[in-house]
N, CA, C and O atoms as CSV, one atom per row, in Angstrom:
chain,resi,resn,atom,element,x,y,z
A,1,MET,N,N,74.821,-21.026,-19.284
A,1,MET,CA,C,75.366,-20.848,-17.951
A,1,MET,C,C,76.263,-19.613,-17.895
A,1,MET,O,O,76.396,-18.979,-16.848
A,2,ARG,N,N,76.877,-19.278,-19.029
A,2,ARG,CA,C,77.756,-18.101,-19.065
A,2,ARG,C,C,76.971,-16.823,-18.785
A,2,ARG,O,O,77.439,-15.952,-18.051
A,3,VAL,N,N,75.779,-16.710,-19.367
A,3,VAL,CA,C,74.947,-15.526,-19.143
A,3,VAL,C,C,74.542,-15.450,-17.682
A,3,VAL,O,O,74.537,-14.369,-17.093
A,4,ALA,N,N,74.207,-16.581,-17.097
A,4,ALA,CA,C,73.827,-16.604,-15.680
A,4,ALA,C,C,74.962,-16.075,-14.816
A,4,ALA,O,O,74.737,-15.278,-13.906
A,5,ARG,N,N,76.187,-16.520,-15.103
A,5,ARG,CA,C,77.341,-16.044,-14.326
A,5,ARG,C,C,77.550,-14.553,-14.518
A,5,ARG,O,O,77.886,-13.845,-13.568
A,6,MET,N,N,77.355,-14.068,-15.740
A,6,MET,CA,C,77.521,-12.633,-16.004
A,6,MET,C,C,76.490,-11.814,-15.233
A,6,MET,O,O,76.830,-10.796,-14.629
A,7,VAL,N,N,75.238,-12.252,-15.250
A,7,VAL,CA,C,74.179,-11.524,-14.545
A,7,VAL,C,C,74.419,-11.582,-13.041
A,7,VAL,O,O,74.286,-10.572,-12.349
A,8,LEU,N,N,74.768,-12.753,-12.538
A,8,LEU,CA,C,75.034,-12.899,-11.099
A,8,LEU,C,C,76.230,-12.042,-10.672
A,8,LEU,O,O,76.171,-11.369,-9.643
A,9,ALA,N,N,77.304,-12.063,-11.449
A,9,ALA,CA,C,78.479,-11.238,-11.131
A,9,ALA,C,C,78.133,-9.757,-11.224
A,9,ALA,O,O,78.563,-8.962,-10.388
A,10,GLY,N,N,77.355,-9.386,-12.241
A,10,GLY,CA,C,76.932,-7.988,-12.372
A,10,GLY,C,C,76.096,-7.541,-11.191
A,10,GLY,O,O,76.247,-6.419,-10.706
A,11,GLY,N,N,75.215,-8.413,-10.727
A,11,GLY,CA,C,74.408,-8.089,-9.564
A,11,GLY,C,C,75.250,-7.935,-8.307
A,11,GLY,O,O,75.021,-7.031,-7.503
A,12,ALA,N,N,76.229,-8.823,-8.142
A,12,ALA,CA,C,77.107,-8.726,-6.974
A,12,ALA,C,C,77.935,-7.444,-7.025
A,12,ALA,O,O,78.120,-6.781,-6.005
A,13,LEU,N,N,78.433,-7.094,-8.211
A,13,LEU,CA,C,79.185,-5.843,-8.355
A,13,LEU,C,C,78.289,-4.629,-8.110
A,13,LEU,O,O,78.716,-3.652,-7.495
A,14,ALA,N,N,77.050,-4.693,-8.592
A,14,ALA,CA,C,76.107,-3.598,-8.343
A,14,ALA,C,C,75.866,-3.435,-6.851
A,14,ALA,O,O,75.782,-2.312,-6.353
A,15,MET,N,N,75.755,-4.549,-6.135
A,15,MET,CA,C,75.553,-4.480,-4.688
A,15,MET,C,C,76.778,-3.914,-3.983
A,15,MET,O,O,76.646,-3.106,-3.064
A,16,ALA,N,N,77.968,-4.330,-4.404
A,16,ALA,CA,C,79.190,-3.794,-3.791
A,16,ALA,C,C,79.254,-2.279,-3.995
A,16,ALA,O,O,79.601,-1.537,-3.076
A,17,LEU,N,N,78.920,-1.830,-5.200
A,17,LEU,CA,C,78.929,-0.404,-5.488
A,17,LEU,C,C,77.859,0.323,-4.672
A,17,LEU,O,O,78.102,1.429,-4.188
A,18,ALA,N,N,76.685,-0.281,-4.514
A,18,ALA,CA,C,75.625,0.341,-3.714
A,18,ALA,C,C,76.065,0.513,-2.265
A,18,ALA,O,O,75.802,1.549,-1.654
A,19,VAL,N,N,76.730,-0.491,-1.716
A,19,VAL,CA,C,77.219,-0.393,-0.332
A,19,VAL,C,C,78.265,0.717,-0.229
A,19,VAL,O,O,78.228,1.530,0.695
A,20,ALA,N,N,79.190,0.744,-1.175
A,20,ALA,CA,C,80.242,1.770,-1.145
A,20,ALA,C,C,79.645,3.169,-1.300
A,20,ALA,O,O,80.051,4.096,-0.599
A,21,LEU,N,N,78.690,3.326,-2.206
A,21,LEU,CA,C,78.067,4.641,-2.400
A,21,LEU,C,C,77.198,5.026,-1.208
A,21,LEU,O,O,77.095,6.206,-0.871
A,22,GLY,N,N,76.578,4.048,-0.572
A,22,GLY,CA,C,75.819,4.332,0.640
A,22,GLY,C,C,76.728,4.833,1.749
A,22,GLY,O,O,76.396,5.791,2.447
A,23,ALA,N,N,77.870,4.188,1.911
A,23,ALA,CA,C,78.837,4.625,2.929
A,23,ALA,C,C,79.384,6.011,2.588
A,23,ALA,O,O,79.540,6.860,3.465
A,24,PHE,N,N,79.671,6.227,1.306
A,24,PHE,CA,C,80.158,7.545,0.891
A,24,PHE,C,C,79.127,8.624,1.211
A,24,PHE,O,O,79.483,9.699,1.693
A,25,GLY,N,N,77.872,8.344,0.950
A,25,GLY,CA,C,76.827,9.313,1.248
A,25,GLY,C,C,76.711,9.592,2.730
A,25,GLY,O,O,76.549,10.738,3.148
A,26,ALA,N,N,76.795,8.531,3.527
A,26,ALA,CA,C,76.649,8.685,4.975
A,26,ALA,C,C,77.826,9.411,5.603
A,26,ALA,O,O,77.651,10.154,6.569
A,27,HIS,N,N,79.024,9.205,5.066
A,27,HIS,CA,C,80.212,9.767,5.697
A,27,HIS,C,C,80.851,10.901,4.900
A,27,HIS,O,O,81.323,11.881,5.476
A,28,GLY,N,N,80.864,10.768,3.586
A,28,GLY,CA,C,81.555,11.760,2.770
A,28,GLY,C,C,80.712,12.949,2.370
A,28,GLY,O,O,81.239,14.031,2.113
A,29,LEU,N,N,79.403,12.754,2.314
A,29,LEU,CA,C,78.538,13.857,1.869
A,29,LEU,C,C,77.902,14.625,3.015
A,29,LEU,O,O,77.465,15.762,2.834
A,30,ARG,N,N,77.847,14.019,4.183
A,30,ARG,CA,C,77.223,14.689,5.330
A,30,ARG,C,C,77.950,16.003,5.595
A,30,ARG,O,O,79.173,16.034,5.734
A,31,GLY,N,N,77.194,17.066,5.663
A,31,GLY,CA,C,77.765,18.385,5.904
A,31,GLY,C,C,78.237,19.083,4.642
A,31,GLY,O,O,78.542,20.275,4.671
A,32,ARG,N,N,78.303,18.354,3.534
A,32,ARG,CA,C,78.750,18.944,2.266
A,32,ARG,C,C,77.594,19.236,1.320
A,32,ARG,O,O,77.697,20.090,0.439
A,33,VAL,N,N,76.491,18.516,1.512
A,33,VAL,CA,C,75.292,18.752,0.706
A,33,VAL,C,C,74.124,18.968,1.657
A,33,VAL,O,O,74.197,18.637,2.840
A,34,SER,N,N,73.059,19.522,1.123
A,34,SER,CA,C,71.885,19.790,1.957
A,34,SER,C,C,71.228,18.473,2.396
A,34,SER,O,O,71.463,17.410,1.822
A,35,VAL,N,N,70.409,18.590,3.421
A,35,VAL,CA,C,69.662,17.428,3.906
A,35,VAL,C,C,68.777,16.871,2.793
A,35,VAL,O,O,68.632,15.656,2.662
A,36,ASP,N,N,68.186,17.761,1.991
A,36,ASP,CA,C,67.351,17.312,0.875
A,36,ASP,C,C,68.161,16.515,-0.141
A,36,ASP,O,O,67.699,15.485,-0.633
A,37,MET,N,N,69.358,16.982,-0.455
A,37,MET,CA,C,70.200,16.274,-1.423
A,37,MET,C,C,70.714,14.960,-0.846
A,37,MET,O,O,70.913,13.997,-1.587
A,38,LEU,N,N,70.929,14.908,0.451
A,38,LEU,CA,C,71.325,13.658,1.090
A,38,LEU,C,C,70.184,12.636,0.989
A,38,LEU,O,O,70.428,11.443,0.808
A,39,ALA,N,N,68.952,13.105,1.106
A,39,ALA,CA,C,67.800,12.217,0.948
A,39,ALA,C,C,67.707,11.696,-0.486
A,39,ALA,O,O,67.354,10.537,-0.702
A,40,VAL,N,N,68.019,12.542,-1.459
A,40,VAL,CA,C,68.047,12.112,-2.867
A,40,VAL,C,C,69.092,11.016,-3.035
A,40,VAL,O,O,68.834,10.003,-3.686
A,41,TRP,N,N,70.282,11.217,-2.446
A,41,TRP,CA,C,71.353,10.222,-2.516
A,41,TRP,C,C,70.885,8.894,-1.920
A,41,TRP,O,O,71.119,7.832,-2.497
A,42,GLN,N,N,70.228,8.960,-0.771
A,42,GLN,CA,C,69.760,7.744,-0.108
A,42,GLN,C,C,68.719,7.016,-0.960
A,42,GLN,O,O,68.686,5.786,-0.986
A,43,THR,N,N,67.871,7.773,-1.652
A,43,THR,CA,C,66.900,7.156,-2.557
A,43,THR,C,C,67.624,6.431,-3.680
A,43,THR,O,O,67.269,5.303,-4.024
A,44,ALA,N,N,68.637,7.071,-4.254
A,44,ALA,CA,C,69.414,6.442,-5.323
A,44,ALA,C,C,70.053,5.143,-4.845
A,44,ALA,O,O,70.010,4.131,-5.544
A,45,VAL,N,N,70.644,5.174,-3.655
A,45,VAL,CA,C,71.302,3.983,-3.106
A,45,VAL,C,C,70.281,2.885,-2.840
A,45,VAL,O,O,70.528,1.717,-3.139
A,46,ARG,N,N,69.142,3.256,-2.285
A,46,ARG,CA,C,68.111,2.261,-1.958
A,46,ARG,C,C,67.638,1.531,-3.217
A,46,ARG,O,O,67.580,0.301,-3.229
A,47,TYR,N,N,67.300,2.271,-4.275
A,47,TYR,CA,C,66.845,1.636,-5.515
A,47,TYR,C,C,67.978,0.865,-6.186
A,47,TYR,O,O,67.746,-0.190,-6.775
A,48,HIS,N,N,69.188,1.382,-6.100
A,48,HIS,CA,C,70.364,0.703,-6.640
A,48,HIS,C,C,70.515,-0.663,-5.964
A,48,HIS,O,O,70.697,-1.679,-6.635
A,49,ALA,N,N,70.439,-0.676,-4.635
A,49,ALA,CA,C,70.630,-1.927,-3.891
A,49,ALA,C,C,69.508,-2.927,-4.172
A,49,ALA,O,O,69.781,-4.103,-4.415
A,50,TRP,N,N,68.266,-2.484,-4.145
A,50,TRP,CA,C,67.157,-3.407,-4.404
A,50,TRP,C,C,67.290,-4.057,-5.765
A,50,TRP,O,O,67.030,-5.249,-5.923
A,51,HIS,N,N,67.693,-3.272,-6.743
A,51,HIS,CA,C,67.759,-3.814,-8.095
A,51,HIS,C,C,69.067,-4.558,-8.355
A,51,HIS,O,O,69.142,-5.379,-9.270
A,52,GLY,N,N,70.094,-4.276,-7.557
A,52,GLY,CA,C,71.272,-5.140,-7.565
A,52,GLY,C,C,70.903,-6.529,-7.060
A,52,GLY,O,O,71.339,-7.539,-7.612
A,53,LEU,N,N,70.093,-6.567,-6.000
A,53,LEU,CA,C,69.602,-7.852,-5.501
A,53,LEU,C,C,68.721,-8.545,-6.531
A,53,LEU,O,O,68.752,-9.769,-6.657
A,54,ALA,N,N,67.938,-7.767,-7.263
A,54,ALA,CA,C,67.103,-8.345,-8.320
A,54,ALA,C,C,67.990,-9.008,-9.378
A,54,ALA,O,O,67.661,-10.080,-9.886
A,55,LEU,N,N,69.114,-8.368,-9.708
A,55,LEU,CA,C,70.044,-8.969,-10.666
A,55,LEU,C,C,70.615,-10.282,-10.126
A,55,LEU,O,O,70.750,-11.253,-10.872
A,56,VAL,N,N,70.946,-10.314,-8.850
A,56,VAL,CA,C,71.439,-11.552,-8.242
A,56,VAL,C,C,70.362,-12.638,-8.353
A,56,VAL,O,O,70.660,-13.773,-8.723
A,57,LEU,N,N,69.128,-12.293,-8.035
A,57,LEU,CA,C,68.019,-13.241,-8.132
A,57,LEU,C,C,67.886,-13.778,-9.549
A,57,LEU,O,O,67.776,-14.987,-9.751
A,58,VAL,N,N,67.895,-12.885,-10.527
A,58,VAL,CA,C,67.746,-13.319,-11.927
A,58,VAL,C,C,68.938,-14.188,-12.332
A,58,VAL,O,O,68.766,-15.174,-13.049
A,59,GLY,N,N,70.136,-13.836,-11.885
A,59,GLY,CA,C,71.300,-14.668,-12.181
A,59,GLY,C,C,71.146,-16.078,-11.626
A,59,GLY,O,O,71.485,-17.052,-12.298
A,60,LEU,N,N,70.636,-16.189,-10.403
A,60,LEU,CA,C,70.408,-17.509,-9.816
A,60,LEU,C,C,69.333,-18.279,-10.573
A,60,LEU,O,O,69.456,-19.485,-10.784
A,61,LEU,N,N,68.277,-17.577,-10.979
A,61,LEU,CA,C,67.225,-18.228,-11.766
A,61,LEU,C,C,67.765,-18.709,-13.112
A,61,LEU,O,O,67.419,-19.796,-13.574
A,62,LEU,N,N,68.610,-17.898,-13.732
A,62,LEU,CA,C,69.212,-18.296,-15.008
A,62,LEU,C,C,70.136,-19.502,-14.844
A,62,LEU,O,O,70.209,-20.348,-15.735
A,63,ALA,N,N,70.836,-19.588,-13.724
A,63,ALA,CA,C,71.701,-20.741,-13.477
A,63,ALA,C,C,70.875,-22.016,-13.347
A,63,ALA,O,O,71.298,-23.098,-13.754
A,64,ARG,N,N,69.687,-21.859,-12.771
A,64,ARG,CA,C,68.799,-23.009,-12.583
A,64,ARG,C,C,68.084,-23.390,-13.866
A,64,ARG,O,O,67.897,-24.572,-14.158
A,65,GLU,N,N,67.684,-22.375,-14.636
A,65,GLU,CA,C,66.884,-22.592,-15.846
A,65,GLU,C,C,67.424,-21.702,-16.975
A,65,GLU,O,O,66.824,-20.672,-17.282
A,66,PRO,N,N,68.548,-22.087,-17.595
A,66,PRO,CA,C,69.210,-21.211,-18.574
A,66,PRO,C,C,68.356,-20.844,-19.790
A,66,PRO,O,O,68.578,-19.802,-20.406
A,67,ALA,N,N,67.398,-21.674,-20.135
A,67,ALA,CA,C,66.599,-21.411,-21.328
A,67,ALA,C,C,65.319,-20.630,-21.033
A,67,ALA,O,O,64.530,-20.377,-21.944
A,68,ALA,N,N,65.103,-20.248,-19.783
A,68,ALA,CA,C,63.868,-19.543,-19.418
A,68,ALA,C,C,63.778,-18.217,-20.159
A,68,ALA,O,O,64.678,-17.382,-20.074
A,69,ARG,N,N,62.702,-18.039,-20.871
A,69,ARG,CA,C,62.494,-16.811,-21.626
A,69,ARG,C,C,62.102,-15.676,-20.688
A,69,ARG,O,O,61.354,-15.879,-19.732
A,70,GLY,N,N,62.607,-14.495,-20.968
A,70,GLY,CA,C,62.238,-13.310,-20.212
A,70,GLY,C,C,63.218,-12.929,-19.125
A,70,GLY,O,O,63.207,-11.788,-18.662
A,71,LEU,N,N,64.069,-13.857,-18.704
A,71,LEU,CA,C,64.982,-13.540,-17.609
A,71,LEU,C,C,66.086,-12.577,-18.035
A,71,LEU,O,O,66.413,-11.648,-17.297
A,72,VAL,N,N,66.658,-12.787,-19.208
A,72,VAL,CA,C,67.725,-11.888,-19.675
A,72,VAL,C,C,67.173,-10.476,-19.919
A,72,VAL,O,O,67.804,-9.504,-19.506
A,73,PRO,N,N,66.010,-10.336,-20.578
A,73,PRO,CA,C,65.456,-8.981,-20.714
A,73,PRO,C,C,65.142,-8.327,-19.364
A,73,PRO,O,O,65.317,-7.118,-19.211
A,74,ALA,N,N,64.683,-9.106,-18.394
A,74,ALA,CA,C,64.416,-8.553,-17.055
A,74,ALA,C,C,65.707,-8.032,-16.447
A,74,ALA,O,O,65.735,-6.937,-15.885
A,75,ALA,N,N,66.783,-8.816,-16.559
A,75,ALA,CA,C,68.076,-8.383,-16.031
A,75,ALA,C,C,68.545,-7.111,-16.716
A,75,ALA,O,O,69.063,-6.203,-16.066
A,76,ALA,N,N,68.363,-7.047,-18.024
A,76,ALA,CA,C,68.772,-5.848,-18.766
A,76,ALA,C,C,67.988,-4.632,-18.290
A,76,ALA,O,O,68.555,-3.550,-18.135
A,77,CYS,N,N,66.698,-4.799,-18.059
A,77,CYS,CA,C,65.882,-3.684,-17.565
A,77,CYS,C,C,66.358,-3.222,-16.189
A,77,CYS,O,O,66.437,-2.021,-15.929
A,78,PHE,N,N,66.672,-4.169,-15.314
A,78,PHE,CA,C,67.162,-3.794,-13.978
A,78,PHE,C,C,68.482,-3.033,-14.082
A,78,PHE,O,O,68.678,-2.031,-13.395
A,79,ALA,N,N,69.383,-3.504,-14.937
A,79,ALA,CA,C,70.683,-2.835,-15.089
A,79,ALA,C,C,70.513,-1.436,-15.669
A,79,ALA,O,O,71.134,-0.486,-15.193
A,80,VAL,N,N,69.681,-1.304,-16.687
A,80,VAL,CA,C,69.424,0.009,-17.285
A,80,VAL,C,C,68.777,0.929,-16.257
A,80,VAL,O,O,69.104,2.113,-16.185
A,81,GLY,N,N,67.868,0.388,-15.472
A,81,GLY,CA,C,67.221,1.183,-14.434
A,81,GLY,C,C,68.211,1.712,-13.414
A,81,GLY,O,O,68.117,2.867,-12.999
A,82,ILE,N,N,69.169,0.871,-13.002
A,82,ILE,CA,C,70.182,1.321,-12.044
A,82,ILE,C,C,70.966,2.483,-12.633
A,82,ILE,O,O,71.185,3.497,-11.970
A,83,VAL,N,N,71.388,2.327,-13.883
A,83,VAL,CA,C,72.196,3.377,-14.513
A,83,VAL,C,C,71.390,4.665,-14.665
A,83,VAL,O,O,71.866,5.741,-14.304
A,84,LEU,N,N,70.174,4.559,-15.199
A,84,LEU,CA,C,69.385,5.770,-15.471
A,84,LEU,C,C,68.803,6.382,-14.204
A,84,LEU,O,O,68.935,7.587,-13.987
A,85,PHE,N,N,68.167,5.579,-13.372
A,85,PHE,CA,C,67.506,6.112,-12.185
A,85,PHE,C,C,68.530,6.543,-11.142
A,85,PHE,O,O,68.638,7.722,-10.803
A,86,SER,N,N,69.274,5.573,-10.644
A,86,SER,CA,C,70.228,5.892,-9.580
A,86,SER,C,C,71.356,6.774,-10.101
A,86,SER,O,O,71.770,7.717,-9.426
A,87,GLY,N,N,71.851,6.475,-11.290
A,87,GLY,CA,C,72.939,7.269,-11.856
A,87,GLY,C,C,72.581,8.735,-12.020
A,87,GLY,O,O,73.396,9.612,-11.731
A,88,SER,N,N,71.368,9.005,-12.483
A,88,SER,CA,C,70.966,10.406,-12.652
A,88,SER,C,C,70.825,11.111,-11.302
A,88,SER,O,O,71.128,12.298,-11.181
A,89,LEU,N,N,70.366,10.378,-10.295
A,89,LEU,CA,C,70.259,10.983,-8.956
A,89,LEU,C,C,71.636,11.214,-8.340
A,89,LEU,O,O,71.861,12.238,-7.695
A,90,TYR,N,N,72.557,10.271,-8.532
A,90,TYR,CA,C,73.932,10.485,-8.049
A,90,TYR,C,C,74.522,11.736,-8.697
A,90,TYR,O,O,75.133,12.563,-8.021
A,91,ALA,N,N,74.335,11.867,-10.013
A,91,ALA,CA,C,74.867,13.036,-10.733
A,91,ALA,C,C,74.205,14.321,-10.251
A,91,ALA,O,O,74.861,15.357,-10.137
A,92,LEU,N,N,72.922,14.255,-9.972
A,92,LEU,CA,C,72.214,15.436,-9.468
A,92,LEU,C,C,72.842,15.926,-8.169
A,92,LEU,O,O,73.037,17.127,-7.982
A,93,VAL,N,N,73.153,15.004,-7.282
A,93,VAL,CA,C,73.724,15.378,-5.987
A,93,VAL,C,C,75.177,15.831,-6.140
A,93,VAL,O,O,75.567,16.850,-5.570
A,94,LEU,N,N,75.974,15.095,-6.896
A,94,LEU,CA,C,77.409,15.374,-6.963
A,94,LEU,C,C,77.769,16.602,-7.783
A,94,LEU,O,O,78.626,17.392,-7.387
A,95,VAL,N,N,77.108,16.762,-8.936
A,95,VAL,CA,C,77.494,17.862,-9.841
A,95,VAL,C,C,76.318,18.771,-10.204
A,95,VAL,O,O,76.406,19.601,-11.109
A,96,GLU,N,N,75.223,18.589,-9.475
A,96,GLU,CA,C,74.026,19.393,-9.713
A,96,GLU,C,C,73.615,19.377,-11.185
A,96,GLU,O,O,73.238,20.406,-11.745
A,97,ALA,N,N,73.693,18.197,-11.803
A,97,ALA,CA,C,73.342,18.016,-13.215
A,97,ALA,C,C,71.829,17.890,-13.337
A,97,ALA,O,O,71.302,16.796,-13.538
A,98,ARG,N,N,71.147,19.001,-13.215
A,98,ARG,CA,C,69.678,18.995,-13.222
A,98,ARG,C,C,69.109,18.469,-14.537
A,98,ARG,O,O,68.027,17.882,-14.550
A,99,GLY,N,N,69.819,18.670,-15.631
A,99,GLY,CA,C,69.337,18.185,-16.926
A,99,GLY,C,C,69.207,16.681,-16.986
A,99,GLY,O,O,68.393,16.156,-17.745
A,100,LEU,N,N,70.005,15.979,-16.191
A,100,LEU,CA,C,69.919,14.522,-16.166
A,100,LEU,C,C,68.684,14.027,-15.425
A,100,LEU,O,O,68.361,12.840,-15.462
A,101,GLY,N,N,68.000,14.943,-14.754
A,101,GLY,CA,C,66.778,14.572,-14.042
A,101,GLY,C,C,65.721,13.989,-14.956
A,101,GLY,O,O,64.835,13.265,-14.502
A,102,ALA,N,N,65.807,14.300,-16.242
A,102,ALA,CA,C,64.854,13.731,-17.206
A,102,ALA,C,C,65.061,12.229,-17.366
A,102,ALA,O,O,64.151,11.527,-17.805
A,103,LEU,N,N,66.233,11.731,-17.019
A,103,LEU,CA,C,66.504,10.300,-17.141
A,103,LEU,C,C,65.935,9.495,-15.978
A,103,LEU,O,O,65.698,8.293,-16.102
A,104,THR,N,N,65.718,10.162,-14.853
A,104,THR,CA,C,65.262,9.445,-13.661
A,104,THR,C,C,63.954,8.686,-13.901
A,104,THR,O,O,63.873,7.507,-13.556
A,105,PRO,N,N,62.927,9.318,-14.480
A,105,PRO,CA,C,61.692,8.558,-14.714
A,105,PRO,C,C,61.880,7.419,-15.721
A,105,PRO,O,O,61.209,6.392,-15.623
A,106,LEU,N,N,62.781,7.593,-16.678
A,106,LEU,CA,C,63.040,6.507,-17.627
A,106,LEU,C,C,63.644,5.305,-16.896
A,106,LEU,O,O,63.329,4.156,-17.206
A,107,GLY,N,N,64.509,5.583,-15.929
A,107,GLY,CA,C,65.046,4.506,-15.107
A,107,GLY,C,C,63.959,3.822,-14.302
A,107,GLY,O,O,63.963,2.600,-14.155
A,108,GLY,N,N,63.022,4.613,-13.776
A,108,GLY,CA,C,61.893,4.037,-13.049
A,108,GLY,C,C,61.044,3.144,-13.939
A,108,GLY,O,O,60.590,2.083,-13.511
A,109,VAL,N,N,60.831,3.574,-15.176
A,109,VAL,CA,C,60.084,2.754,-16.137
A,109,VAL,C,C,60.844,1.457,-16.413
A,109,VAL,O,O,60.234,0.394,-16.527
A,110,ALA,N,N,62.162,1.538,-16.521
A,110,ALA,CA,C,62.966,0.332,-16.742
A,110,ALA,C,C,62.829,-0.632,-15.566
A,110,ALA,O,O,62.740,-1.843,-15.768
A,111,PHE,N,N,62.812,-0.104,-14.335
A,111,PHE,CA,C,62.613,-0.963,-13.162
A,111,PHE,C,C,61.260,-1.680,-13.239
A,111,PHE,O,O,61.182,-2.893,-13.043
A,112,VAL,N,N,60.209,-0.928,-13.522
A,112,VAL,CA,C,58.870,-1.523,-13.611
A,112,VAL,C,C,58.831,-2.562,-14.725
A,112,VAL,O,O,58.265,-3.641,-14.553
A,113,ALA,N,N,59.431,-2.237,-15.868
A,113,ALA,CA,C,59.469,-3.188,-16.986
A,113,ALA,C,C,60.209,-4.457,-16.587
A,113,ALA,O,O,59.807,-5.557,-16.967
A,114,GLY,N,N,61.285,-4.310,-15.827
A,114,GLY,CA,C,62.026,-5.483,-15.371
A,114,GLY,C,C,61.183,-6.384,-14.493
A,114,GLY,O,O,61.191,-7.604,-14.653
A,115,TRP,N,N,60.449,-5.778,-13.556
A,115,TRP,CA,C,59.614,-6.587,-12.670
A,115,TRP,C,C,58.459,-7.231,-13.430
A,115,TRP,O,O,58.112,-8.383,-13.169
A,116,LEU,N,N,57.865,-6.501,-14.364
A,116,LEU,CA,C,56.783,-7.087,-15.163
A,116,LEU,C,C,57.301,-8.212,-16.053
A,116,LEU,O,O,56.627,-9.227,-16.229
A,117,THR,N,N,58.483,-8.035,-16.609
A,117,THR,CA,C,59.084,-9.079,-17.432
A,117,THR,C,C,59.412,-10.303,-16.591
A,117,THR,O,O,59.215,-11.435,-17.034
A,118,LEU,N,N,59.909,-10.084,-15.389
A,118,LEU,CA,C,60.185,-11.211,-14.493
A,118,LEU,C,C,58.889,-11.924,-14.121
A,118,LEU,O,O,58.860,-13.153,-14.061
A,119,ALA,N,N,57.823,-11.175,-13.870
A,119,ALA,CA,C,56.519,-11.796,-13.567
A,119,ALA,C,C,56.032,-12.632,-14.742
A,119,ALA,O,O,55.525,-13.740,-14.563
A,120,TRP,N,N,56.191,-12.092,-15.942
A,120,TRP,CA,C,55.787,-12.816,-17.152
A,120,TRP,C,C,56.598,-14.112,-17.280
A,120,TRP,O,O,56.047,-15.171,-17.581
A,121,ALA,N,N,57.915,-14.015,-17.047
A,121,ALA,CA,C,58.758,-15.207,-17.145
A,121,ALA,C,C,58.355,-16.251,-16.113
A,121,ALA,O,O,58.347,-17.446,-16.406
A,122,ALA,N,N,58.024,-15.809,-14.920
A,122,ALA,CA,C,57.593,-16.753,-13.870
A,122,ALA,C,C,56.258,-17.396,-14.236
A,122,ALA,O,O,56.068,-18.596,-14.038
A,123,TRP,N,N,55.349,-16.608,-14.762
A,123,TRP,CA,C,54.027,-17.105,-15.139
A,123,TRP,C,C,54.123,-18.158,-16.229
A,123,TRP,O,O,53.434,-19.178,-16.191
A,124,ARG,N,N,54.991,-17.894,-17.203
A,124,ARG,CA,C,55.156,-18.831,-18.322
A,124,ARG,C,C,55.860,-20.107,-17.895
A,124,ARG,O,O,55.709,-21.157,-18.519
A,125,GLY,N,N,56.632,-20.001,-16.822
A,125,GLY,CA,C,57.337,-21.176,-16.311
A,125,GLY,C,C,58.488,-21.496,-17.171
A,125,GLY,O,O,59.209,-22.457,-16.904
């Protein structure tokens, strides 16, 4: 049950951060970055929020079925994906860290791995 609470709390914190970063992008970045970079920011926020919700879902599933195999690895993949995918895009917009762009696809792979792992866990029951 402790892991479930950690995943659920992590998902809720990820969502709070996604909302705050979305508001920052809408209000703090408008006029300071190009329209293209604002679109990059919005993509980062969108994937951040979806996968924050995925963490909440996995946390709830873990609370219901703590011994279910595959749920913790799925949560880890979602968290890594948020950091690598969204984090690299945030850095690209804020500090023009183009070198971090190589991490973005790795974050995308982590997202896909998380969803496939969750599907596997659901299939196995």
